[in-house]
């Protein structure tokens, strides 16, 4: 029996990668992305607030897990904060700062993204 090693995880991406149309993310929604870059993978998510987008590496500062266990469920039910599904950490969507839970005061790692001609792209 052979075992394959998990692909290496990246914490940054090259600039200019088109991720989706801005309208593919709800006006106050969030969406996850996995980019295959060579043999490695990058896991991140983008939060949209109207015309503005903010990106984060999908890795909780508490224990390093991806935030969600359900596809794209990055937000609290009222949509005001981001949440980690594992131990309940809460984050400000605008700057990724933890405002509740086991990693209070820590922050999500920013993933630079921006909009260009109605598309969300890496920056
Ligand atoms: S891994 Fe996110 S709160 Fe523990």
Short mmCIF file of C-alpha atoms and ligand atoms in Angstrom, two decimals:
data_model
loop_
_atom_site.label_atom_id
_atom_site.label_comp_id
_atom_site.label_asym_id
_atom_site.label_seq_id
_atom_site.Cartn_x
_atom_site.Cartn_y
_atom_site.Cartn_z
CA UNK A 1 0.00 0.00 0.00
CA UNK A 2 1.33 3.46 -0.88
CA UNK A 3 0.43 6.63 0.92
CA UNK A 4 0.53 9.96 -0.85
CA UNK A 5 1.60 13.06 1.03
CA UNK A 6 -0.95 15.87 1.21
CA UNK A 7 -0.14 18.73 -1.16
CA UNK A 8 1.82 21.57 0.41
CA UNK A 9 -0.31 24.51 1.53
CA UNK A 10 0.56 27.98 0.30
CA UNK A 11 -0.28 31.20 2.13
CA UNK A 12 -0.05 33.52 -0.87
CA UNK A 13 -0.97 33.59 -4.54
CA UNK A 14 0.37 35.34 -7.62
CA UNK A 15 -1.34 38.60 -8.55
CA UNK A 16 -3.88 38.79 -11.33
CA UNK A 17 -5.62 35.42 -10.94
CA UNK A 18 -9.31 35.82 -11.80
CA UNK A 19 -11.39 34.16 -9.09
CA UNK A 20 -15.00 34.87 -10.10
CA UNK A 21 -17.41 37.62 -11.06
CA UNK A 22 -18.18 40.00 -8.20
CA UNK A 23 -21.83 39.03 -8.58
CA UNK A 24 -20.97 35.39 -7.94
CA UNK A 25 -20.66 36.39 -4.26
CA UNK A 26 -23.79 37.65 -2.48
CA UNK A 27 -23.78 41.40 -1.65
CA UNK A 28 -22.98 40.59 1.99
CA UNK A 29 -21.67 37.09 1.47
CA UNK A 30 -18.46 35.10 1.45
CA UNK A 31 -17.04 32.41 -0.77
CA UNK A 32 -14.16 29.98 -0.48
CA UNK A 33 -11.52 29.27 -3.12
CA UNK A 34 -8.91 26.57 -3.58
CA UNK A 35 -6.14 27.31 -6.09
CA UNK A 36 -3.86 24.60 -7.38
CA UNK A 37 -0.44 26.17 -7.97
CA UNK A 38 2.02 23.63 -9.24
CA UNK A 39 2.06 20.77 -6.75
CA UNK A 40 0.77 22.97 -3.91
CA UNK A 41 -2.61 24.37 -2.97
CA UNK A 42 -3.85 27.66 -1.61
CA UNK A 43 -7.07 27.83 0.44
CA UNK A 44 -8.66 31.23 0.89
CA UNK A 45 -11.99 33.02 1.04
CA UNK A 46 -13.38 36.35 -0.07
CA UNK A 47 -15.88 38.44 1.87
CA UNK A 48 -18.05 40.89 -0.09
CA UNK A 49 -19.68 44.04 1.26
CA UNK A 50 -21.40 45.62 -1.70
CA UNK A 51 -18.68 46.76 -4.11
CA UNK A 52 -15.85 45.99 -1.63
CA UNK A 53 -14.03 42.67 -1.25
CA UNK A 54 -11.63 41.45 1.42
CA UNK A 55 -9.72 38.19 1.27
CA UNK A 56 -8.25 35.92 3.92
CA UNK A 57 -6.23 32.76 3.99
CA UNK A 58 -8.60 30.00 5.10
CA UNK A 59 -6.72 29.13 8.27
CA UNK A 60 -7.89 29.90 11.78
CA UNK A 61 -5.23 31.50 14.02
CA UNK A 62 -6.40 29.28 16.90
CA UNK A 63 -5.31 25.86 15.62
CA UNK A 64 -4.69 26.38 11.94
CA UNK A 65 -7.80 24.60 10.69
CA UNK A 66 -9.87 25.85 7.75
CA UNK A 67 -12.70 27.97 9.17
CA UNK A 68 -15.67 26.11 7.71
CA UNK A 69 -17.06 22.62 7.80
CA UNK A 70 -19.90 23.56 5.42
CA UNK A 71 -19.14 25.07 2.02
CA UNK A 72 -18.91 28.89 2.15
CA UNK A 73 -20.41 29.13 5.68
CA UNK A 74 -17.88 31.74 6.83
CA UNK A 75 -20.34 34.14 8.43
CA UNK A 76 -22.44 34.23 11.57
CA UNK A 77 -26.17 33.74 10.90
CA UNK A 78 -26.75 37.51 11.07
CA UNK A 79 -23.89 38.10 8.62
CA UNK A 80 -22.10 40.60 10.87
CA UNK A 81 -19.01 38.56 11.73
CA UNK A 82 -16.91 35.72 10.38
CA UNK A 83 -16.82 32.56 12.45
CA UNK A 84 -14.72 29.48 12.80
CA UNK A 85 -16.80 26.32 12.89
CA UNK A 86 -14.40 24.42 15.14
CA UNK A 87 -14.24 26.31 18.44
CA UNK A 88 -16.34 29.39 17.75
CA UNK A 89 -13.76 32.12 17.12
CA UNK A 90 -15.36 35.30 15.75
CA UNK A 91 -13.65 37.76 13.39
CA UNK A 92 -14.35 41.22 12.04
CA UNK A 93 -14.95 40.93 8.29
CA UNK A 94 -13.21 44.23 7.53
CA UNK A 95 -9.81 43.45 9.08
CA UNK A 96 -9.91 39.81 10.21
CA UNK A 97 -9.32 40.64 13.88
CA UNK A 98 -10.59 38.03 16.34
CA UNK A 99 -13.19 39.60 18.64
CA UNK A 100 -14.38 36.48 20.44
CA UNK A 101 -13.39 32.91 21.18
CA UNK A 102 -10.11 31.15 21.89
CA UNK A 103 -7.81 33.33 19.77
CA UNK A 104 -9.07 36.73 20.94
CA UNK A 105 -6.83 39.49 19.61
CA UNK A 106 -5.20 37.34 16.91
CA UNK A 107 -6.07 37.93 13.25
CA UNK A 108 -6.78 36.04 10.08
CA UNK A 109 -4.00 36.27 7.50
CA UNK A 110 -4.94 38.75 4.77
CA UNK A 111 -5.16 37.50 1.19
CA UNK A 112 -4.88 40.48 -1.17
CA UNK A 113 -7.78 40.60 -3.62
CA UNK A 114 -9.50 43.38 -5.53
CA UNK A 115 -12.14 43.94 -8.17
CA UNK A 116 -11.28 44.66 -11.79
CA UNK A 117 -14.02 45.25 -14.36
CA UNK A 118 -16.59 43.38 -12.29
CA UNK A 119 -14.32 40.45 -11.51
CA UNK A 120 -12.63 39.45 -8.26
CA UNK A 121 -8.90 38.93 -8.83
CA UNK A 122 -5.86 38.32 -6.66
CA UNK A 123 -3.77 41.42 -6.00
S1 LIG B 1 -9.59 26.23 15.03
FE1 LIG B 1 -10.81 28.01 14.83
S2 LIG B 1 -11.59 28.42 16.80
FE2 LIG B 1 -10.31 26.66 17.02
#
